[in-house]
PDB file of C-alpha atoms and ligand atoms in Angstrom:
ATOM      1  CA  UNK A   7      88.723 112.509  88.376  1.00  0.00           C
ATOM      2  CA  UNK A   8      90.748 113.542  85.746  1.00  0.00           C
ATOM      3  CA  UNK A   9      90.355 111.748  82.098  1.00  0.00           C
ATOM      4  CA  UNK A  10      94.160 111.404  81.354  1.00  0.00           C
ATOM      5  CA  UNK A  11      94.698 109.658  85.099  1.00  0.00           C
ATOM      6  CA  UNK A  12      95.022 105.783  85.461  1.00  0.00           C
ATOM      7  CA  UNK A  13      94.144 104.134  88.522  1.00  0.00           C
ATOM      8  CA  UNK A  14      96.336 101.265  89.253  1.00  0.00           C
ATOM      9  CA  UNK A  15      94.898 100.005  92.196  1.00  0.00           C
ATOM     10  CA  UNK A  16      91.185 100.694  93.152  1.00  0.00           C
ATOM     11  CA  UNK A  17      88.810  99.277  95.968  1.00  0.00           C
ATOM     12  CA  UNK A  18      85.081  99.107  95.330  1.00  0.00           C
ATOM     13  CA  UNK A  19      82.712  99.051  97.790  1.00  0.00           C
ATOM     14  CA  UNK A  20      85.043  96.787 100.463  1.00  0.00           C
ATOM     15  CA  UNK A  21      83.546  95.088 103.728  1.00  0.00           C
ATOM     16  CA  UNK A  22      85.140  93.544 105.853  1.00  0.00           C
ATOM     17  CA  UNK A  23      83.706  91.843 109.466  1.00  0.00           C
ATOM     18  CA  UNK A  24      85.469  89.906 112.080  1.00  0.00           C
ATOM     19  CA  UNK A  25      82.783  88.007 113.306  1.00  0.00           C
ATOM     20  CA  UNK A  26      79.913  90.585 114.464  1.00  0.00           C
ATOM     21  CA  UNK A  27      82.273  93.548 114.135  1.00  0.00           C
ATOM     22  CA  UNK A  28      82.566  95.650 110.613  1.00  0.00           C
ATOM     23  CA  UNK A  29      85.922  96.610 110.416  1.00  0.00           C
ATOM     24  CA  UNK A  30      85.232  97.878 107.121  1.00  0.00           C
ATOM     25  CA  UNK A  31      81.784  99.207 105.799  1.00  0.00           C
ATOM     26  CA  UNK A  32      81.905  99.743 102.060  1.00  0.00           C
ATOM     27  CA  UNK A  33      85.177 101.479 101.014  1.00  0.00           C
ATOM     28  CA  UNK A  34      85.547 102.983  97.523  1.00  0.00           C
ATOM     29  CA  UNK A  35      88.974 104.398  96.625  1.00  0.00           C
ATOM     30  CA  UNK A  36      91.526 104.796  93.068  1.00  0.00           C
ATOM     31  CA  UNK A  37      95.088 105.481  93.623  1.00  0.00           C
ATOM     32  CA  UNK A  38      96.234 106.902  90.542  1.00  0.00           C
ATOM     33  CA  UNK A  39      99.715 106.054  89.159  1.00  0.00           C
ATOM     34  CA  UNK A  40     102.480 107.639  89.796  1.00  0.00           C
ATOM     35  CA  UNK A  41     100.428 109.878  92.761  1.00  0.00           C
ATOM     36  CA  UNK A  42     100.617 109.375  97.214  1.00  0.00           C
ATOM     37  CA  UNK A  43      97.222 108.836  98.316  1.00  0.00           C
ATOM     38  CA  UNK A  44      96.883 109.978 101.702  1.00  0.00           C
ATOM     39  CA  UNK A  45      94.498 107.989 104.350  1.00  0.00           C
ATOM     40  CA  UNK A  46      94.077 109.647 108.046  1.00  0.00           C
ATOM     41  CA  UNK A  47      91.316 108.139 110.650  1.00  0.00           C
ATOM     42  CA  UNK A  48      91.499 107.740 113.966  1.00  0.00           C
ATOM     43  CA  UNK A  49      92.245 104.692 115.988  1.00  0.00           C
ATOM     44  CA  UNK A  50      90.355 101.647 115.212  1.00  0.00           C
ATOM     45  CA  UNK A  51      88.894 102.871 111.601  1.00  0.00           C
ATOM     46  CA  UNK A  52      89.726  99.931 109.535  1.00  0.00           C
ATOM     47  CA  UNK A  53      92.975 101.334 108.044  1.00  0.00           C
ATOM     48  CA  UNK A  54      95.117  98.722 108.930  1.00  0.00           C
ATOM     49  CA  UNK A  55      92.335  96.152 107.703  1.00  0.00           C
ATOM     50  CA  UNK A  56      92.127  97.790 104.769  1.00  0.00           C
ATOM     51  CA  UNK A  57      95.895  97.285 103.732  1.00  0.00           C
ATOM     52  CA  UNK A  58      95.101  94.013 105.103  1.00  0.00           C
ATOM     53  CA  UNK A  59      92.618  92.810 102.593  1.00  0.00           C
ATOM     54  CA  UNK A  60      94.512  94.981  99.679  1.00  0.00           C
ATOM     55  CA  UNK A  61      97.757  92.675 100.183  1.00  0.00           C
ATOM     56  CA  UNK A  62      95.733  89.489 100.497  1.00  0.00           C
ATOM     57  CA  UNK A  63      95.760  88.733 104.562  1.00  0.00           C
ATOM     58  CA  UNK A  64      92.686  88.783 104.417  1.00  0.00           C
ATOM     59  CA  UNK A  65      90.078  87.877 101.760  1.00  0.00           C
ATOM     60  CA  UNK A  66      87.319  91.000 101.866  1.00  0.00           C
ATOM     61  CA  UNK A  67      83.426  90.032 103.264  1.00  0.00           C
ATOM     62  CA  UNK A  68      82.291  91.882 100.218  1.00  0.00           C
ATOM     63  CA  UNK A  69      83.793  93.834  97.458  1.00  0.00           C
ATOM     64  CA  UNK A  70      86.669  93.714  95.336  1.00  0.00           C
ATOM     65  CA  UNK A  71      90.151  94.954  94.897  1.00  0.00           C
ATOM     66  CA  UNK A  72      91.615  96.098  91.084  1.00  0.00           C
ATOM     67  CA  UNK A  73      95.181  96.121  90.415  1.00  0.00           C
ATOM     68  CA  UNK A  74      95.983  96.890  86.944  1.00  0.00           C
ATOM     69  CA  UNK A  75      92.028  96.249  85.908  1.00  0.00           C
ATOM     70  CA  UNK A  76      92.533  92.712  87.206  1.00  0.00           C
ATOM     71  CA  UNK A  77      90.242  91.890  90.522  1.00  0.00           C
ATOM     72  CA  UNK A  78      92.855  90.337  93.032  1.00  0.00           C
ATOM     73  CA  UNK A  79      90.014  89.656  95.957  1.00  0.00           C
ATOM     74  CA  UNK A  80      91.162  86.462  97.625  1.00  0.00           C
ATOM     75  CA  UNK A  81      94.900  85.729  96.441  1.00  0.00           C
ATOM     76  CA  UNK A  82      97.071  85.161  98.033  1.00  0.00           C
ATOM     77  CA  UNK A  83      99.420  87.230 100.018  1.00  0.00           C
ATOM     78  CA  UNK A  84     102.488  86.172  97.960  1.00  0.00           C
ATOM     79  CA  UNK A  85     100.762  86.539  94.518  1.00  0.00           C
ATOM     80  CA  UNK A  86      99.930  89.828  95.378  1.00  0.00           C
ATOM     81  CA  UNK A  87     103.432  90.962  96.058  1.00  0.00           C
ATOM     82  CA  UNK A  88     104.389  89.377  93.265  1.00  0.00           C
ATOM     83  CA  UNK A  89     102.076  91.368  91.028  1.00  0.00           C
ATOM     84  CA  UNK A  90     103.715  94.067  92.340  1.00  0.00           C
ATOM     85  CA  UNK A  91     102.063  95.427  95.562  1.00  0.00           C
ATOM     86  CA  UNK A  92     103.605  95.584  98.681  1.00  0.00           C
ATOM     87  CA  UNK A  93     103.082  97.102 102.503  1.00  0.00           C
ATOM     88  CA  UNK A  94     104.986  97.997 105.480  1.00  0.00           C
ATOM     89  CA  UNK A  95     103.740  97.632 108.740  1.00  0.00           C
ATOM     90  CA  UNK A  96     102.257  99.486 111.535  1.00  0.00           C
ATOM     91  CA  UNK A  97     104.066  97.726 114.140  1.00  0.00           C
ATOM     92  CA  UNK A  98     107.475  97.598 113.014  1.00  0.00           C
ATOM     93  CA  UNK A  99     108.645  93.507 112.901  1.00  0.00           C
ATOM     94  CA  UNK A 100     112.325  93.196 111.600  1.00  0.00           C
ATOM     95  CA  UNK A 101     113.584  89.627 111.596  1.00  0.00           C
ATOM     96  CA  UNK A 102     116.175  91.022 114.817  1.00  0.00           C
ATOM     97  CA  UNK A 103     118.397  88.049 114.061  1.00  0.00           C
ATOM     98  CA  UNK A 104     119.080  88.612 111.065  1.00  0.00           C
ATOM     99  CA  UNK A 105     121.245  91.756 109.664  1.00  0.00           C
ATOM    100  CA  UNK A 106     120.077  94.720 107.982  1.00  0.00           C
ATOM    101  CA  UNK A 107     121.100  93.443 104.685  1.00  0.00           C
ATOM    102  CA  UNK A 108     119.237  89.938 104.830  1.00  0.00           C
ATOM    103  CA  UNK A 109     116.036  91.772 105.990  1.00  0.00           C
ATOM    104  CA  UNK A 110     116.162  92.898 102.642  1.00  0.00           C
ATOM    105  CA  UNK A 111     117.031  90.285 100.938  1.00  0.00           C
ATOM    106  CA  UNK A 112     113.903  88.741 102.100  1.00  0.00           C
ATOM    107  CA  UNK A 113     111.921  91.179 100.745  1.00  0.00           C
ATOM    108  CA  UNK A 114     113.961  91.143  97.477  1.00  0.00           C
ATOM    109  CA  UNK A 115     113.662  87.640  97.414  1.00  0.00           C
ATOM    110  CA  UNK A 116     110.123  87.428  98.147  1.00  0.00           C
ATOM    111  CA  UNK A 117     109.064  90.043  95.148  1.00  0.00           C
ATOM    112  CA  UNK A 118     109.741  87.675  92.567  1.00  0.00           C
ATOM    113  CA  UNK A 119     111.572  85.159  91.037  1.00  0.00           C
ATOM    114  CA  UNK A 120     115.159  86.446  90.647  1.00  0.00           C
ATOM    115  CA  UNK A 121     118.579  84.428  90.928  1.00  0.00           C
ATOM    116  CA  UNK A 122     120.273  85.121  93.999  1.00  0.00           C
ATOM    117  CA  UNK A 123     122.683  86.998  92.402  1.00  0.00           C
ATOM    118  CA  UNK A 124     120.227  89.520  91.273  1.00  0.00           C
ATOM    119  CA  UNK A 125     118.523  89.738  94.816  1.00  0.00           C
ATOM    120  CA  UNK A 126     122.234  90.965  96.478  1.00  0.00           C
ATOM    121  CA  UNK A 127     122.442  93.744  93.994  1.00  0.00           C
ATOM    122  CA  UNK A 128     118.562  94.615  94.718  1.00  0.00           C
ATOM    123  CA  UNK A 129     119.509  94.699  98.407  1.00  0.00           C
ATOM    124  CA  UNK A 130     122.391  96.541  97.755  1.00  0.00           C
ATOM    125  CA  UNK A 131     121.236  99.149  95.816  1.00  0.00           C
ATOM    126  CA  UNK A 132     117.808  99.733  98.198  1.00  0.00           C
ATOM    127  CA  UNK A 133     119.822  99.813 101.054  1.00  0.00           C
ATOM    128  CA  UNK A 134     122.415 102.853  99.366  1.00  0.00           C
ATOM    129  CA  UNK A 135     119.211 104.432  98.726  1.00  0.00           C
ATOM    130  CA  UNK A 136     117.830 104.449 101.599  1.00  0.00           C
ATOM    131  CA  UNK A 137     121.018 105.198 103.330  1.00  0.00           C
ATOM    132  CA  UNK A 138     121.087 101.849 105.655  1.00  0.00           C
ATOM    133  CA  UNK A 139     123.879 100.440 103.605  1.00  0.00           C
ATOM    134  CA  UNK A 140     126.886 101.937 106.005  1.00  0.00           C
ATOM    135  CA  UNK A 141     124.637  99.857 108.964  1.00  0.00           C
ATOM    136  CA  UNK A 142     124.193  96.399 106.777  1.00  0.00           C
ATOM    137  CA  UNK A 143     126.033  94.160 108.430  1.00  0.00           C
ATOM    138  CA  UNK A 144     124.357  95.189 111.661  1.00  0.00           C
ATOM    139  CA  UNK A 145     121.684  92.551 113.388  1.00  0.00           C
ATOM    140  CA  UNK A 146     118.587  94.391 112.631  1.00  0.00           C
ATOM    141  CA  UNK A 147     117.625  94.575 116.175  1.00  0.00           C
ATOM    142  CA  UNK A 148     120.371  96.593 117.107  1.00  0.00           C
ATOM    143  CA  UNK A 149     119.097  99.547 114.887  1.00  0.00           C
ATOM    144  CA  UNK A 150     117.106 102.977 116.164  1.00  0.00           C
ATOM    145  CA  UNK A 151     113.679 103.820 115.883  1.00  0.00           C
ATOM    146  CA  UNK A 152     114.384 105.927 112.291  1.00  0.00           C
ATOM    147  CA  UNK A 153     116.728 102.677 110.739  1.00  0.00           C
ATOM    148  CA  UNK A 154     113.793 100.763 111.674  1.00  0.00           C
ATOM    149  CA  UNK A 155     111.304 102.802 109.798  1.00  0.00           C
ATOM    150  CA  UNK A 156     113.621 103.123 106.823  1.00  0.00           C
ATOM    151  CA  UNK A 157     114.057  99.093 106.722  1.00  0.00           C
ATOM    152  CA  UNK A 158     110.546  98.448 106.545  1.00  0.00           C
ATOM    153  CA  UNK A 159     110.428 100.352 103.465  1.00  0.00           C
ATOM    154  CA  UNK A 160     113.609  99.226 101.789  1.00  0.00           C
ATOM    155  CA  UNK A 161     112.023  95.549 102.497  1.00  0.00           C
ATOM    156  CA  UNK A 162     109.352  97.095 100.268  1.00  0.00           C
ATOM    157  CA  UNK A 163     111.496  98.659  98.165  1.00  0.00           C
ATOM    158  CA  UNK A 164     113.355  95.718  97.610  1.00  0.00           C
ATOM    159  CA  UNK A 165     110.529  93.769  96.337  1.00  0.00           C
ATOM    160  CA  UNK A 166     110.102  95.757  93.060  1.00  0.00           C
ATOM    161  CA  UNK A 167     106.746  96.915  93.810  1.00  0.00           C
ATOM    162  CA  UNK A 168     104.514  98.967  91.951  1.00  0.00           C
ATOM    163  CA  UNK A 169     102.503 100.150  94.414  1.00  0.00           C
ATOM    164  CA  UNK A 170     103.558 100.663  98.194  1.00  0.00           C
ATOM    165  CA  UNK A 171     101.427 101.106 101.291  1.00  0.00           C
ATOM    166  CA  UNK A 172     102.671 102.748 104.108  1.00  0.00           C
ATOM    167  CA  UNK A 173     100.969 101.948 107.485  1.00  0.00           C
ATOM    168  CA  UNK A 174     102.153 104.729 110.043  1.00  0.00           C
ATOM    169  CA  UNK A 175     105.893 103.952 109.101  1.00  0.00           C
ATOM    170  CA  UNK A 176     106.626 107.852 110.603  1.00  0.00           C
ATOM    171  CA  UNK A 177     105.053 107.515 113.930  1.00  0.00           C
ATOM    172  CA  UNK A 178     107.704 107.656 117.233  1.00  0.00           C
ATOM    173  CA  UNK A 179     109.739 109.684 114.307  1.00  0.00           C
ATOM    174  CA  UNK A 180     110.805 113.844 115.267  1.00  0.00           C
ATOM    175  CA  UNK A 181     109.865 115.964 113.557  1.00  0.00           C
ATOM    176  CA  UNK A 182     113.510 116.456 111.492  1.00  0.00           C
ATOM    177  CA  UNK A 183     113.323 112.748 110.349  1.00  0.00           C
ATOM    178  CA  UNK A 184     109.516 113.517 109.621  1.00  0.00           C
ATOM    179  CA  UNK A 185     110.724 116.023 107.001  1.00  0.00           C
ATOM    180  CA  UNK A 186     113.521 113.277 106.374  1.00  0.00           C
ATOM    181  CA  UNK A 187     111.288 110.557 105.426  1.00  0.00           C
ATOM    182  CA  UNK A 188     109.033 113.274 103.740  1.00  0.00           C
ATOM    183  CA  UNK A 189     111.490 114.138 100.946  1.00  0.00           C
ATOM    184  CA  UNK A 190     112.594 110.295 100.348  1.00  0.00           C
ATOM    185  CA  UNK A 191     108.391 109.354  99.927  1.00  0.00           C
ATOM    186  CA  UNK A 192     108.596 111.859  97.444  1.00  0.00           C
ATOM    187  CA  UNK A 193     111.733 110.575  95.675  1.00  0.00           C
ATOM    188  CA  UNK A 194     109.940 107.032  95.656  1.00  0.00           C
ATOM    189  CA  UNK A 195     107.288 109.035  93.784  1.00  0.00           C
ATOM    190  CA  UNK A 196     108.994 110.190  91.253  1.00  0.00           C
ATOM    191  CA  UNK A 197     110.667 107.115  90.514  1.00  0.00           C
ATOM    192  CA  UNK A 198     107.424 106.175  89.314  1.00  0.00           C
ATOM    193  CA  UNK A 199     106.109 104.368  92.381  1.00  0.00           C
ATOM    194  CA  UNK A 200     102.691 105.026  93.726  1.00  0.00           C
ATOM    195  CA  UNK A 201     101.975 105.273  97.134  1.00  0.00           C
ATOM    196  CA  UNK A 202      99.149 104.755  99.741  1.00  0.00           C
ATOM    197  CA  UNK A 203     100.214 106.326 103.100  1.00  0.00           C
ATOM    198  CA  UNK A 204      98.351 105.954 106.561  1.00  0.00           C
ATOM    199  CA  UNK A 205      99.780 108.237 109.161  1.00  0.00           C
ATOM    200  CA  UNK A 206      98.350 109.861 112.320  1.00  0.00           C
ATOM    201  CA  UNK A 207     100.246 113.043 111.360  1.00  0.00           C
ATOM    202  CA  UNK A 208      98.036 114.906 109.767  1.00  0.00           C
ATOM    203  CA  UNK A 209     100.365 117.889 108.264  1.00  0.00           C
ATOM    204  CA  UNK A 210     102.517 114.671 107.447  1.00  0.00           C
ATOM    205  CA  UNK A 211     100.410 113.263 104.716  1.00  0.00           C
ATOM    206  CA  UNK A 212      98.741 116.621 104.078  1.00  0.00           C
ATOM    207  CA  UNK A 213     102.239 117.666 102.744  1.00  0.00           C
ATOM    208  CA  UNK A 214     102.906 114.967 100.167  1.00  0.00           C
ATOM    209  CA  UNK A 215      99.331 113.384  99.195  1.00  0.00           C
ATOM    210  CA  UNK A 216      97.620 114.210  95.649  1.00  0.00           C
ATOM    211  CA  UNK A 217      94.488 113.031  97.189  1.00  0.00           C
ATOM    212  CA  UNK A 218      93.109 112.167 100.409  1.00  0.00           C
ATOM    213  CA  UNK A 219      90.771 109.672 102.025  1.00  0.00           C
ATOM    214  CA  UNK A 220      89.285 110.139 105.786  1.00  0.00           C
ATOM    215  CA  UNK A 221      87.908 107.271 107.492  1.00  0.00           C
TER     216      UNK A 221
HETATM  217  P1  ADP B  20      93.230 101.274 112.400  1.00  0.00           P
HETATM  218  O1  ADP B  20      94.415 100.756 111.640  1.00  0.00           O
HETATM  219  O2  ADP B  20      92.475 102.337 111.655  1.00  0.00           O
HETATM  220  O3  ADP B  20      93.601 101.728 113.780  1.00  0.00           O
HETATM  221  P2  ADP B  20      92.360  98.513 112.377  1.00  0.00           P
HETATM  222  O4  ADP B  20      92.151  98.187 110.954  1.00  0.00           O
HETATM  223  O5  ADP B  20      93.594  98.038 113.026  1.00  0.00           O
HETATM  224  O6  ADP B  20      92.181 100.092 112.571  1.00  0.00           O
HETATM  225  O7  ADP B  20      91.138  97.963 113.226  1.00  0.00           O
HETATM  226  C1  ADP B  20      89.775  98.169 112.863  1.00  0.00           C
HETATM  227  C2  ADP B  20      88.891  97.352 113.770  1.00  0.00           C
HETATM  228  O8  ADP B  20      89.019  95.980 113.424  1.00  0.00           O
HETATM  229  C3  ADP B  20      89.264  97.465 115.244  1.00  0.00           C
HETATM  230  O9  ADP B  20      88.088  97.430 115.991  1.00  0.00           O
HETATM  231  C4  ADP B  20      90.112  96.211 115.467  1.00  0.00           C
HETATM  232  O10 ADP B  20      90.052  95.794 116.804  1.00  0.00           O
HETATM  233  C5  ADP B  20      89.456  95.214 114.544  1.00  0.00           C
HETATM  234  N1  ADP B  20      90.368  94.187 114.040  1.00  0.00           N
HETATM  235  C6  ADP B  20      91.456  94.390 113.258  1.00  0.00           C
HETATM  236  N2  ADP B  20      92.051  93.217 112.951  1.00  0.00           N
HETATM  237  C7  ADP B  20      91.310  92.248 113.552  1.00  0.00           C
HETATM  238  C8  ADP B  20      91.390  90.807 113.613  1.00  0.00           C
HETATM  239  N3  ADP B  20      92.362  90.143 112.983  1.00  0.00           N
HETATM  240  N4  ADP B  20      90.449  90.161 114.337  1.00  0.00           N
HETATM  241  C9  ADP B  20      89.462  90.823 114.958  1.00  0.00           C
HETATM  242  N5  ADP B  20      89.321  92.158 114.946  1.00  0.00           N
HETATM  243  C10 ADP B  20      90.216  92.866 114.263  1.00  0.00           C
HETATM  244 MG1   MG B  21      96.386 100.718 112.078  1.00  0.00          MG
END
């Protein structure tokens, strides 16, 4: 560890069980501001849980969570995004009745407490940068595989987060939009946002993470 680095989000020694089963045994990690912290494992590891517990769906057995110094353990999931962290999922869940743009508006809406006004120019802006704005009048479950990917994370986006945790948001992608989705994680990086990413690709996260964790 570098002196001059600041974590902003850091898990000591987190356990969590589901009944008999450990899902997690004791994970230590710091994501450092402003860095991608990569997190490969195979099937079953406890990554999922792990953003899990992070975003508050589930309280840890043992340990605790740091954001910003301050233990969040136990809060709830919508104080936690509203501290500023927020995740995309694994299995992709759009509301498909809804459009593109409202998606997001959820998620901008959900962030924090903003006049409705200022949540339409959030959504608008996210959805120019992630380049979903020509489809976002478009019911979200008319979309392809790669619009689907890139909503999740303008839902994230859209929240004003701090931190973002990617949970496999390139898998069923080619490789092309691999290398698309690539260069925009590290445009979201140098905006200043930090980033925990969980992909089966290894040469995926290899490319873009400062550090890496292997379950
Ligand atoms: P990964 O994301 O690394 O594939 P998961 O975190 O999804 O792993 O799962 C870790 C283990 O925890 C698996 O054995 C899984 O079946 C179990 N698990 C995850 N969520 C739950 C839950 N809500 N209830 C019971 N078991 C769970
Ligand atoms: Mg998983």
């Amino acid at each position: 560890m570098e002196p001059n680095k600041r974590a902003i989000l850091e898990g000591r020694s987190i356990t969590k069980h589901f009944g008999a089963l450990a899902a997690l045994r004791g994970i230590d990690f710091s994501l450092y501001e402003g860095e991608i912290l990569g997190l490969i494992g195979p099937n079953g590891s406890g990554k999922t849980t792990l953003f899990n517990v992070i975003t508050g769906v589930y309280p840890p057995t043992k340990g605790s969570v740091f954001f910003e110094q301050r233990n969040i353990s136990g809060l709830k999931p919508h104080k936690i995004c509203q501290m500023g962290i927020a995740k995309t999922s694994q299995i992709v869940q759009p509301f498909t009745r809804m459009t593109v743009a409202e998606n997001v508006l959820v998620g901008a809406m959900y962030g924090g407490r903003i006049s409705q006004r200022e949540a339409w120019e959030k959504t608008y802006e996210v959805l120019e940068f992630v380049h979903l704005d020509k489809l976002m009048n478009v019911s979200s479950g008319n979309i392809s595989v790669p619009d689907r990917r890139r909503l999740e994370l303008a839902r994230a986006l859209a929240t004003s987060a701090k931190v973002i945790l990617l949970d496999e948001n390139m898998a069923g992608l080619t490789p092309n939009e691999i290398e698309e989705a690539l260069n925009l994680l590290r445009v979201i990086r140098d905006q200043g946002i930090t980033l925990m990413v969980v992909e089966h690709i290894m040469r995926a996260v290899m490319g873009i993470s400062d550090l890496m964790i292997v379950f």
